[in-house]
Coordinates of C-alpha atoms and ligand atoms in Angstrom, one line a residue:
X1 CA 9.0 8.1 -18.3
X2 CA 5.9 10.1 -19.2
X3 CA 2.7 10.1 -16.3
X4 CA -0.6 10.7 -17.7
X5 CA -3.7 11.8 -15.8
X6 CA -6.4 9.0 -15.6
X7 CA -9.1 12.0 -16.1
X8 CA -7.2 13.4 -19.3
X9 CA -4.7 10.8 -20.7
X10 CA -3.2 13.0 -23.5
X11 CA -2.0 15.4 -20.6
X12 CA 1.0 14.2 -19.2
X13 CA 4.1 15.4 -16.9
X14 CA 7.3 14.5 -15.6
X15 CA 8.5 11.8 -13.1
X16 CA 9.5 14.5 -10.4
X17 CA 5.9 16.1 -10.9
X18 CA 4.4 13.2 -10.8
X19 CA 6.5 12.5 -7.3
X20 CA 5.8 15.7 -5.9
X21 CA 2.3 16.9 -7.2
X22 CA 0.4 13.4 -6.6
X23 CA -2.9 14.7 -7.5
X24 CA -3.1 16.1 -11.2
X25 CA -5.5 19.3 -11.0
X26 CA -8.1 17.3 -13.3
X27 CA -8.3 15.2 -10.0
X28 CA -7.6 11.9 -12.0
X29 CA -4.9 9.8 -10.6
X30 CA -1.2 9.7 -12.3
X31 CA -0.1 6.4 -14.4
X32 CA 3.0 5.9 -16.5
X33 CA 3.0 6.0 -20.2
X34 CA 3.9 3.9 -22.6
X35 CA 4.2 1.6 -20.0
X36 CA 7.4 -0.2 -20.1
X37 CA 7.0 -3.9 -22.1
X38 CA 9.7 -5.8 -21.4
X39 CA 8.6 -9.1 -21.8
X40 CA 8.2 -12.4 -19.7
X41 CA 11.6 -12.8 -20.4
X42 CA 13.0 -10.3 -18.4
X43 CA 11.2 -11.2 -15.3
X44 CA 12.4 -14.4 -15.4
X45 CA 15.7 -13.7 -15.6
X46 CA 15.5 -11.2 -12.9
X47 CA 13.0 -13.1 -10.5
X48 CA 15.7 -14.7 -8.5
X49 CA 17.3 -11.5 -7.0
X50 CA 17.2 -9.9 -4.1
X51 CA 14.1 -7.0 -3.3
X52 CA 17.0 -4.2 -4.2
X53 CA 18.4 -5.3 -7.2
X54 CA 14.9 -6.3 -8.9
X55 CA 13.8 -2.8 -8.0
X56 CA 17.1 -1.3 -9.3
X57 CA 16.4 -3.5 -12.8
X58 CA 12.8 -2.2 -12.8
X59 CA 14.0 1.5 -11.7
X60 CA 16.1 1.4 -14.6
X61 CA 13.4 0.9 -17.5
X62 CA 11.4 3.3 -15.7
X63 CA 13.6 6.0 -14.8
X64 CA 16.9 5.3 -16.5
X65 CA 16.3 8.5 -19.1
X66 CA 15.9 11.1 -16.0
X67 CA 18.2 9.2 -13.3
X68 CA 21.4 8.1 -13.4
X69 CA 22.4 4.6 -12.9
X70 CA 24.6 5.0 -10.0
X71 CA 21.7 7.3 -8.3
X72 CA 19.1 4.7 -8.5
X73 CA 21.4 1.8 -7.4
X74 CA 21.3 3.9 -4.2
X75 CA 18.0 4.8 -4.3
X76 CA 17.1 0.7 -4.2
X77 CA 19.6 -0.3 -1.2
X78 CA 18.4 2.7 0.4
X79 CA 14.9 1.8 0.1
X80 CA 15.1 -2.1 0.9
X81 CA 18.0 -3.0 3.0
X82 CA 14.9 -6.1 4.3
X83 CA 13.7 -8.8 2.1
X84 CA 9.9 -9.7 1.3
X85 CA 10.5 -13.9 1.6
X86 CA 7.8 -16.4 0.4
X87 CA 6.7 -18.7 3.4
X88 CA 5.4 -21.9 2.3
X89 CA 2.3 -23.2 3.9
X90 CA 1.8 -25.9 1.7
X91 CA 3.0 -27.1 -1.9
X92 CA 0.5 -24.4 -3.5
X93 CA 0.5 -22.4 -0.9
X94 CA 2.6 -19.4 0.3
X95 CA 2.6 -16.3 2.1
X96 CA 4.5 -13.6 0.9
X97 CA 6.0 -11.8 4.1
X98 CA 5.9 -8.1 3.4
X99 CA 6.2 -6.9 7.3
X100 CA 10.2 -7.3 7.5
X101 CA 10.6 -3.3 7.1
X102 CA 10.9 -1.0 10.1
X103 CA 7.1 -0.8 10.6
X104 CA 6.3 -4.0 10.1
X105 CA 3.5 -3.5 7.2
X106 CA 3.9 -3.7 3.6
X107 CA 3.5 0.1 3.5
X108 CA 7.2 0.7 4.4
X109 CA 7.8 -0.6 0.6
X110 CA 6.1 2.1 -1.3
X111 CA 7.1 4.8 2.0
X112 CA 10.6 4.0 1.8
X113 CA 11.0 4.4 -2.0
X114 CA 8.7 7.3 -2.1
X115 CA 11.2 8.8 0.0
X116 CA 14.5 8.1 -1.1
X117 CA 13.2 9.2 -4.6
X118 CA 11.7 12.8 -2.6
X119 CA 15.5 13.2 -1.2
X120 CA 17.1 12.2 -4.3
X121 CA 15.0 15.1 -6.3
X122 CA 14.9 17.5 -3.4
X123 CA 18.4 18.1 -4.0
X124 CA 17.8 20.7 -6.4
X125 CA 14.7 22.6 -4.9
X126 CA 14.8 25.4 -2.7
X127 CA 11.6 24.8 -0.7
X128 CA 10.7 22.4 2.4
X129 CA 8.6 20.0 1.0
X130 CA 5.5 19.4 3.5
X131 CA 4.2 15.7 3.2
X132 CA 0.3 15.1 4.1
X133 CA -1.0 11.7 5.0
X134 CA -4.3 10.4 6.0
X135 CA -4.0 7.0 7.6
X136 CA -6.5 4.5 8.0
X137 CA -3.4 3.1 10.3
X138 CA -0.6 1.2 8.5
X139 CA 0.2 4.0 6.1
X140 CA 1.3 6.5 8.8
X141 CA 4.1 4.1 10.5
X142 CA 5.3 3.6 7.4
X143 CA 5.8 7.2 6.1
X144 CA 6.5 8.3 9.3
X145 CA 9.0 5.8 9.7
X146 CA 10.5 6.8 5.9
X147 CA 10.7 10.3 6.0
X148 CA 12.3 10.3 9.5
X149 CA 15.5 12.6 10.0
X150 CA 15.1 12.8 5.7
X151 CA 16.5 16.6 4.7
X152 CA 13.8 19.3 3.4
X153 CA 11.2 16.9 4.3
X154 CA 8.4 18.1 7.1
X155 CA 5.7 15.5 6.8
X156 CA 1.8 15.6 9.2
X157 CA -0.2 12.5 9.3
X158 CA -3.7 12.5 10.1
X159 CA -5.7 9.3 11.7
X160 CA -8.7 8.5 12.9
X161 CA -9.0 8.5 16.5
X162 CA -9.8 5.5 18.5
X163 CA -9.4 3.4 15.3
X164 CA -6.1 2.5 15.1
X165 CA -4.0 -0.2 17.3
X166 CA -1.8 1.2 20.4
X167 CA 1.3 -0.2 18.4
X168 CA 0.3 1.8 15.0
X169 CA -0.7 5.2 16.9
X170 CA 2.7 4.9 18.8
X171 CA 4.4 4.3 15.2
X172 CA 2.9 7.7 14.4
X173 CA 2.9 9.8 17.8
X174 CA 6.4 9.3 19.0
X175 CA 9.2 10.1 16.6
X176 CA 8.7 14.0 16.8
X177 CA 11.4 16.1 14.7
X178 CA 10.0 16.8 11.4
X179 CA 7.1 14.2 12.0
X180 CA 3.7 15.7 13.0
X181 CA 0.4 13.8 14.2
X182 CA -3.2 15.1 13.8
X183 CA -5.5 12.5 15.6
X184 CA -9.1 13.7 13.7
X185 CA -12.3 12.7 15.5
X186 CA -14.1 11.1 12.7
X187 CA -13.4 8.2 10.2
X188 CA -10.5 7.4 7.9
X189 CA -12.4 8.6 5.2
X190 CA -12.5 12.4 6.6
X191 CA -8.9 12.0 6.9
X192 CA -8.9 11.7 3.2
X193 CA -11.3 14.3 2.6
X194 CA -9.5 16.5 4.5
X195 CA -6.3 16.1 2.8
X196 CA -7.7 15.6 -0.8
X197 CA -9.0 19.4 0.0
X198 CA -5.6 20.5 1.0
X199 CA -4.2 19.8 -2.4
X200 CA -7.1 22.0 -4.0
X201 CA -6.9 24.8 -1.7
X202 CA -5.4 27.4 -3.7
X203 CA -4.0 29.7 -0.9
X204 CA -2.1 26.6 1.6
X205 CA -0.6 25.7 -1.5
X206 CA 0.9 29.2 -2.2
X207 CA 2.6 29.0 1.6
X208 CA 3.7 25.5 1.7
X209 CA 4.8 23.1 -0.9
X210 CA 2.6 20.1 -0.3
X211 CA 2.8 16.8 -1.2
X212 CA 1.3 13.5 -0.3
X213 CA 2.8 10.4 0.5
X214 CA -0.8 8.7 0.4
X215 CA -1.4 5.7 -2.4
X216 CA -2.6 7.8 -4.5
X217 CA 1.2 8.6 -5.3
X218 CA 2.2 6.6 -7.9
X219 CA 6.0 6.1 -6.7
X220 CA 3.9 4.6 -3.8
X221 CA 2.8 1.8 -5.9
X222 CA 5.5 1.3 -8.8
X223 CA 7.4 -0.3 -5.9
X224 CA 5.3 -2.1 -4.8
X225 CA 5.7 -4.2 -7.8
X226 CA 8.7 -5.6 -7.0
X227 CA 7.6 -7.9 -4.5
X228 CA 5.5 -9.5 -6.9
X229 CA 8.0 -10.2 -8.8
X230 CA 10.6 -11.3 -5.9
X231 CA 7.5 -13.9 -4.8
X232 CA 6.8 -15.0 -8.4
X233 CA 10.4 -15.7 -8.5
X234 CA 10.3 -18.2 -5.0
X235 CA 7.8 -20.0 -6.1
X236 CA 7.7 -20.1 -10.0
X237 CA 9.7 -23.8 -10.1
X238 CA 7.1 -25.2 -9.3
X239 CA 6.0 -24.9 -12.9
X240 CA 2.3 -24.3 -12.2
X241 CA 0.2 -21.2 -12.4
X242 CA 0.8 -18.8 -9.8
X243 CA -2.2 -16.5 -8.3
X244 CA -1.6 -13.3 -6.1
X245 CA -4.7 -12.6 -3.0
X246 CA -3.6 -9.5 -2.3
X247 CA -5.8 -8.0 1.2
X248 CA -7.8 -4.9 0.1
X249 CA -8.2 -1.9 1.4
X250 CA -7.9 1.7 -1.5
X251 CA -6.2 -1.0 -3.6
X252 CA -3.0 0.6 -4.3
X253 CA -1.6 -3.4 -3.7
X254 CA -3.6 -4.6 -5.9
X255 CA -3.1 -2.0 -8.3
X256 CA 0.4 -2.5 -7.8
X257 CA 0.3 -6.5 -9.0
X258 CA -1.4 -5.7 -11.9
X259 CA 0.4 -3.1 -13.3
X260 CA 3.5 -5.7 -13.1
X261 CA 1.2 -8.1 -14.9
X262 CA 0.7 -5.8 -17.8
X263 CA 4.3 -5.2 -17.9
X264 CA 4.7 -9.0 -18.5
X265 CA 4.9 -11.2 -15.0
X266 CA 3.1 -14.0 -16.0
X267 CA 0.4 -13.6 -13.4
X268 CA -2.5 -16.3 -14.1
X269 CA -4.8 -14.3 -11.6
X270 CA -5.4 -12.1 -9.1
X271 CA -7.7 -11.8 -5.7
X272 CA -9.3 -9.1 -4.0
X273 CA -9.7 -10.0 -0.7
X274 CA -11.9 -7.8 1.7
X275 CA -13.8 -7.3 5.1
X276 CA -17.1 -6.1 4.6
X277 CA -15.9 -3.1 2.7
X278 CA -16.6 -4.6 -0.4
X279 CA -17.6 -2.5 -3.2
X280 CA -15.3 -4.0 -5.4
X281 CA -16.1 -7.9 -4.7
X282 CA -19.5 -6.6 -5.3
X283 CA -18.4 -4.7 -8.6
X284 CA -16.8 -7.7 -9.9
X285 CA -19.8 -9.8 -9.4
X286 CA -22.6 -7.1 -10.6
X287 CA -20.6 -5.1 -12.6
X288 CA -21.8 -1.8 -10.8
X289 CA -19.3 0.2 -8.6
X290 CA -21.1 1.9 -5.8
X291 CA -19.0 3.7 -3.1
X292 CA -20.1 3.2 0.1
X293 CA -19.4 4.8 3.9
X294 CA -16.7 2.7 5.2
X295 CA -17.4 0.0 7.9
X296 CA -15.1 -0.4 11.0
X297 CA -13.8 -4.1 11.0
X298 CA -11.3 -5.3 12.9
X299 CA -9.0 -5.6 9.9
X300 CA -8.9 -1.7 10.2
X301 CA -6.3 -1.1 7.8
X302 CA -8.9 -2.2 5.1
X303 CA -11.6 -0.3 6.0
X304 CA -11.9 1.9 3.0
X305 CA -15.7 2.0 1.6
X306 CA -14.7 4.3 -1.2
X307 CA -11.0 3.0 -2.5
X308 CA -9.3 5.4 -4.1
X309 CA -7.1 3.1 -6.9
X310 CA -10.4 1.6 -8.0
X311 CA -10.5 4.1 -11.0
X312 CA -6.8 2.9 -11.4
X313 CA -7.8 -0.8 -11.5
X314 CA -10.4 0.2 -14.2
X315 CA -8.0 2.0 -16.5
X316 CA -6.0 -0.9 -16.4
X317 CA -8.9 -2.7 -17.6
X318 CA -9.5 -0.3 -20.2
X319 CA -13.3 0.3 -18.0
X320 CA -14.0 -3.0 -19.5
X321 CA -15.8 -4.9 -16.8
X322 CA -15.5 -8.4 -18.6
X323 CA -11.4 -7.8 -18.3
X324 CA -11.2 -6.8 -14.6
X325 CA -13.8 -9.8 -14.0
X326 CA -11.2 -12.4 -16.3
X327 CA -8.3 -11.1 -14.5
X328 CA -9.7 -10.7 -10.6
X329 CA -12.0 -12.5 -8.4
X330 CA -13.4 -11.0 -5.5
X331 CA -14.5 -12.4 -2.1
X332 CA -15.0 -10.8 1.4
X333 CA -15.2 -12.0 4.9
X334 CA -16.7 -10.5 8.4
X335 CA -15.1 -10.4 11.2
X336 CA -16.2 -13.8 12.7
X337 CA -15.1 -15.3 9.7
X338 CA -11.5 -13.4 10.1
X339 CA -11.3 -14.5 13.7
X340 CA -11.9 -18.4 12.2
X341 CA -9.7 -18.0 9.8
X342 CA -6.9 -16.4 11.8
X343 CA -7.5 -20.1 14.0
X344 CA -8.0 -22.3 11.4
X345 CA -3.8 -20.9 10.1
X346 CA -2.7 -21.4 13.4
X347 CA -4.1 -24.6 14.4
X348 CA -3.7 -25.8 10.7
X349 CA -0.4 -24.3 9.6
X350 CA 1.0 -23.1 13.2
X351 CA 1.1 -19.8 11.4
X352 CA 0.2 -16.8 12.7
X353 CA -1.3 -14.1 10.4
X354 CA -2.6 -10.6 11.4
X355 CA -6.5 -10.0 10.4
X356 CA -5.4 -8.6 6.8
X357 CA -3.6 -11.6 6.2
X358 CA -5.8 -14.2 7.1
X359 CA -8.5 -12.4 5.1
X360 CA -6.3 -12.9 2.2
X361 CA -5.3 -16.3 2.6
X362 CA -9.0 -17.2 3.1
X363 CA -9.3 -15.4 -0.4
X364 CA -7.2 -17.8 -2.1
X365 CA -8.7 -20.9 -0.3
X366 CA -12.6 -19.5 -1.4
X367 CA -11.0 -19.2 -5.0
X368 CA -9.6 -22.8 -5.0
X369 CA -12.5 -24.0 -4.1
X370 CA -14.6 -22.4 -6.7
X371 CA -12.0 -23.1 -9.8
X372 CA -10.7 -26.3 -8.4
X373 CA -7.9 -25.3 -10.6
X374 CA -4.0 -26.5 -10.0
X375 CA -1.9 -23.6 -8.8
X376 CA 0.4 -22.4 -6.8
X377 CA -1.2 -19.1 -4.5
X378 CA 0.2 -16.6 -2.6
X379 CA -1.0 -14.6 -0.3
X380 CA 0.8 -11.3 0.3
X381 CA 1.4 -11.1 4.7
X382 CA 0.7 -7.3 4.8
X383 CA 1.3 -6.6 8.2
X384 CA 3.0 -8.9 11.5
X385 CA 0.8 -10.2 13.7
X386 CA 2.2 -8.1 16.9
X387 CA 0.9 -4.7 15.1
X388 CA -2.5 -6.4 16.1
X389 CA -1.5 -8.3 19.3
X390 CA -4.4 -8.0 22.0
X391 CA -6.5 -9.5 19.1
X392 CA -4.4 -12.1 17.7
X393 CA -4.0 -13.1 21.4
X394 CA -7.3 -13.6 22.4
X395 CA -7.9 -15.1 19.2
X396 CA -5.1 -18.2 19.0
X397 CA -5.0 -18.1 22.5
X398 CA -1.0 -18.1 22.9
X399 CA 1.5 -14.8 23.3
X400 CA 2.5 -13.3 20.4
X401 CA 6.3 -12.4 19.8
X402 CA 6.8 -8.5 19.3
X403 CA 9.9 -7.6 17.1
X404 CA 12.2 -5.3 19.4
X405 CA 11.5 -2.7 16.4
X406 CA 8.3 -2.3 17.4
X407 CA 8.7 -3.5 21.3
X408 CA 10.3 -0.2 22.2
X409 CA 8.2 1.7 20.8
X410 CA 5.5 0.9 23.6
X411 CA 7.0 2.9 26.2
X412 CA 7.6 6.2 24.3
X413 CA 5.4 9.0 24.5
X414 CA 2.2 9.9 22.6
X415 CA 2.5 13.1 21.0
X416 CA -0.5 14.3 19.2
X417 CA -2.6 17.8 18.1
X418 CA -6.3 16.6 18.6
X419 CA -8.8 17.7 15.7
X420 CA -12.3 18.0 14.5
X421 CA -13.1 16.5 10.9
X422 CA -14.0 19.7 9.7
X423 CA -11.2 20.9 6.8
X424 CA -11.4 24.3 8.6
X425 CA -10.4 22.6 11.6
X426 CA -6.9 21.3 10.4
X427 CA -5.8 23.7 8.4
X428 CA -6.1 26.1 11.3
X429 CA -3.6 23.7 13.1
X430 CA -1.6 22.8 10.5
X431 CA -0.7 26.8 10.0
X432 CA 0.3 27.2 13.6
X433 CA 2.5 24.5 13.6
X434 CA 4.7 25.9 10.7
Ligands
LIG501 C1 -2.9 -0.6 3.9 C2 -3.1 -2.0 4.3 C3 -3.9 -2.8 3.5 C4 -4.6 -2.3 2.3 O1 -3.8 -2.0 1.2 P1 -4.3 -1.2 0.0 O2 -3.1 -0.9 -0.9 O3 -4.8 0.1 0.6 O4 -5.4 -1.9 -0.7 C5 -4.0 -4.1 3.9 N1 -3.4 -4.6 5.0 C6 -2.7 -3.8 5.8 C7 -2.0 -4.4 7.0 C8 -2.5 -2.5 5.4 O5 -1.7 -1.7 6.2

């Protein structure tokens, strides 16, 4: 498998550069080519197995000329020793549970992977490799979580301070070892900035062998495939069309689903679901992409006013806006209309949804309405509810159950180096703390 550059597609590289250098130096993003075709077929007959062994199938037509069999049969258990079920609400409608991992957000998917693949090609490199992440808060557990205790792994993680949960800054803050935490005063997006300008400066690079674990890595969102095609399997006999509402934030999820289209899941159609970071609701309508500053919401994970798989999402679309528009619809909700929503599931459904999730069940409800079409929708769960318990609380008005994964977690330590959101300002830290 070949990865090409979205700014320069006839300049491509390996799999393990790909893995390790996320960013190509034209600044485009990495995607595979030829992507793998294997046909409706194949899906089918793979849809019914577990999260493992359909990502050991997929591994295989990706990977199977670099990797040997045996290695990526481990690389899969390794990965997903958790399963992604399908909850039904209702005959056509089902929430795809993604929060069964060790941080309890769908991030743990793409982490986990990312990270068994790291340590399988590690093996043969000389160097620590030195992970950056900017998290907007899910991301961070996640990786954190992932790279844990891995060998020749070092990994920092910069958030936003004051804008992530308790539970999500204690995911990051408290495992210590080869886990760092930078807590930046400033938004999520100078997190980004500060670690996109890592990768380009010249001289950190020459000391420490970077990498990012951000979704920008594509062996961050190949995974994340799989669960598509796990749900598409749990739901499929019911013989109707099946949409994905997939909860936005940089759109690697999304991203992720239609990449796994194109390879054949028969996917009738896809929604981007948003809080009031919308550009790309707004894109799809107008047809004009304007980045924006991002807005804080109380679905913080998805506050992201400048997503970085949107050019992605357009390559897939061959930057025809008449195919993304055919393929995705695009609705967004505030946060009054979240905390009704969140409600409406529990006094409806008796289901309890974080913020994320009810903002992309709401999705599919606001498509249905408008198509009045017959499907079957599912909405991908991308975090549990107790990652975002004061809120969910005061919302349906009950206690919320916390898993004891992430119950023990509240009475550990924060540990964190406290920074400006200057780039000067972290890389200063960053070299006294190697
Ligand atoms: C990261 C995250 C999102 C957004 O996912 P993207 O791939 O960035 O679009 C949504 N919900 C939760 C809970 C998240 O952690």
């Amino acid at each position: 498998m070949r990865f090409y550059s979205t700014n320069s597609p006839t300049n491509t590289v390996s799999a393990e550069e790909a893995l390790f250098h996320s960013l190509p130096a034209d600044k485009g993003l990495y995607m595979p080519t030829p992507l793998p075709k294997p046909g409706s077929a194949f899906f089918e007959s793979i849809a019914g197995q577990s999260l493992a062994d359909i990502g050991f199938v997929i591994s295989k037509v990706f990977f199977g000329d670099e990797i040997s069999e045996n290695d990526l049969y481990e690389i899969n258990q390794r990965a997903f020793p958790f399963d992604t079920p399908v909850v039904k609400l209702s005959d056509e409608l089902g929430v795809l549970e993604l929060f069964h991992g060790p941080s309890l957000a769908f991030k743990d998917v793409g982490a986990r992977y990312m990270a068994a693949m790291m340590s399988h090609f590690s093996k043969h490199q000389d160097k620590e490799v030195h992970i950056l992440v900017a998290t907007s808060g899910d991301t961070g557990g996640a990786v954190a979580m992932g790279f844990h205790n891995v060998p020749g792994v070092r990994v920092s993680i910069l958030y936003p301070s004051g804008r992530v949960s308790d539970l999500q800054e204690k995911q990051l803050t408290t495992l210590g070892g080869n886990v760092q935490a930078f807590e930046v005063d400033g938004l999520f997006d100078d997190c980004q900035a500060i670690v996109k300008q890592a990768f380009l400066d010249k001289e950190l690079n020459n000391q420490l062998a970077l990498s990012s674990a951000n979704s920008i890595n594509i062996f961050r969102l190949i995974p994340q495939g799989f669960y598509y095609v796990r749900a598409y399997g749990q739901v499929r006999d019911a013989g109707k069309p099946v949409v994905f509402s997939t909860p936005s934030g940089n759109f690697g999820n999304l991203s992720a689903g239609v990449l796994v289209q194109q390879m054949g899941l028969p996917v009738h159609h896809f929604v981007a679901s948003t809080n009031l970071n919308q550009v790309v609701p707004s894109y799809i309508k107008t047809g004009v992409y304007s980045p924006m500053a991002s807005v804080p919401t109380i679905s913080n994970a998805m506050d992201v006013g400048a997503p970085s798989n949107f050019v992605r999402l357009s390559h897939l679309f061959d930057d025809q806006h008449e195919s993304f528009r055919n393929n995705i619809s695009g609705y967004y909700f505030d946060d009054e209309q979240t905390r009704q929503g969140m409600k409406r599931l529990y006094e409806q459904y008796d289901y309890v949804a974080c913020p994320h999730t009810a903002i992309g069940i709401m999705g599919l409800q606001q498509y249905k309405q408008e198509t009045d079409q017959s499907f079957v929708g599912v909405a991908l769960a991308t975090a549990h509810p107790a990652k975002f318990k004061p809120l969910v609380e005061e919302v349906i008005g009950k206690p919320v159950d916390v898993p004891e994964r992430l119950a023990v977690m509240a009475d550990k330590h924060k540990q964190s180096i406290q920074i400006g959101k200057e780039y000067e300002s972290f890389r200063e830290a960053l070299l006294q703390t190697v």
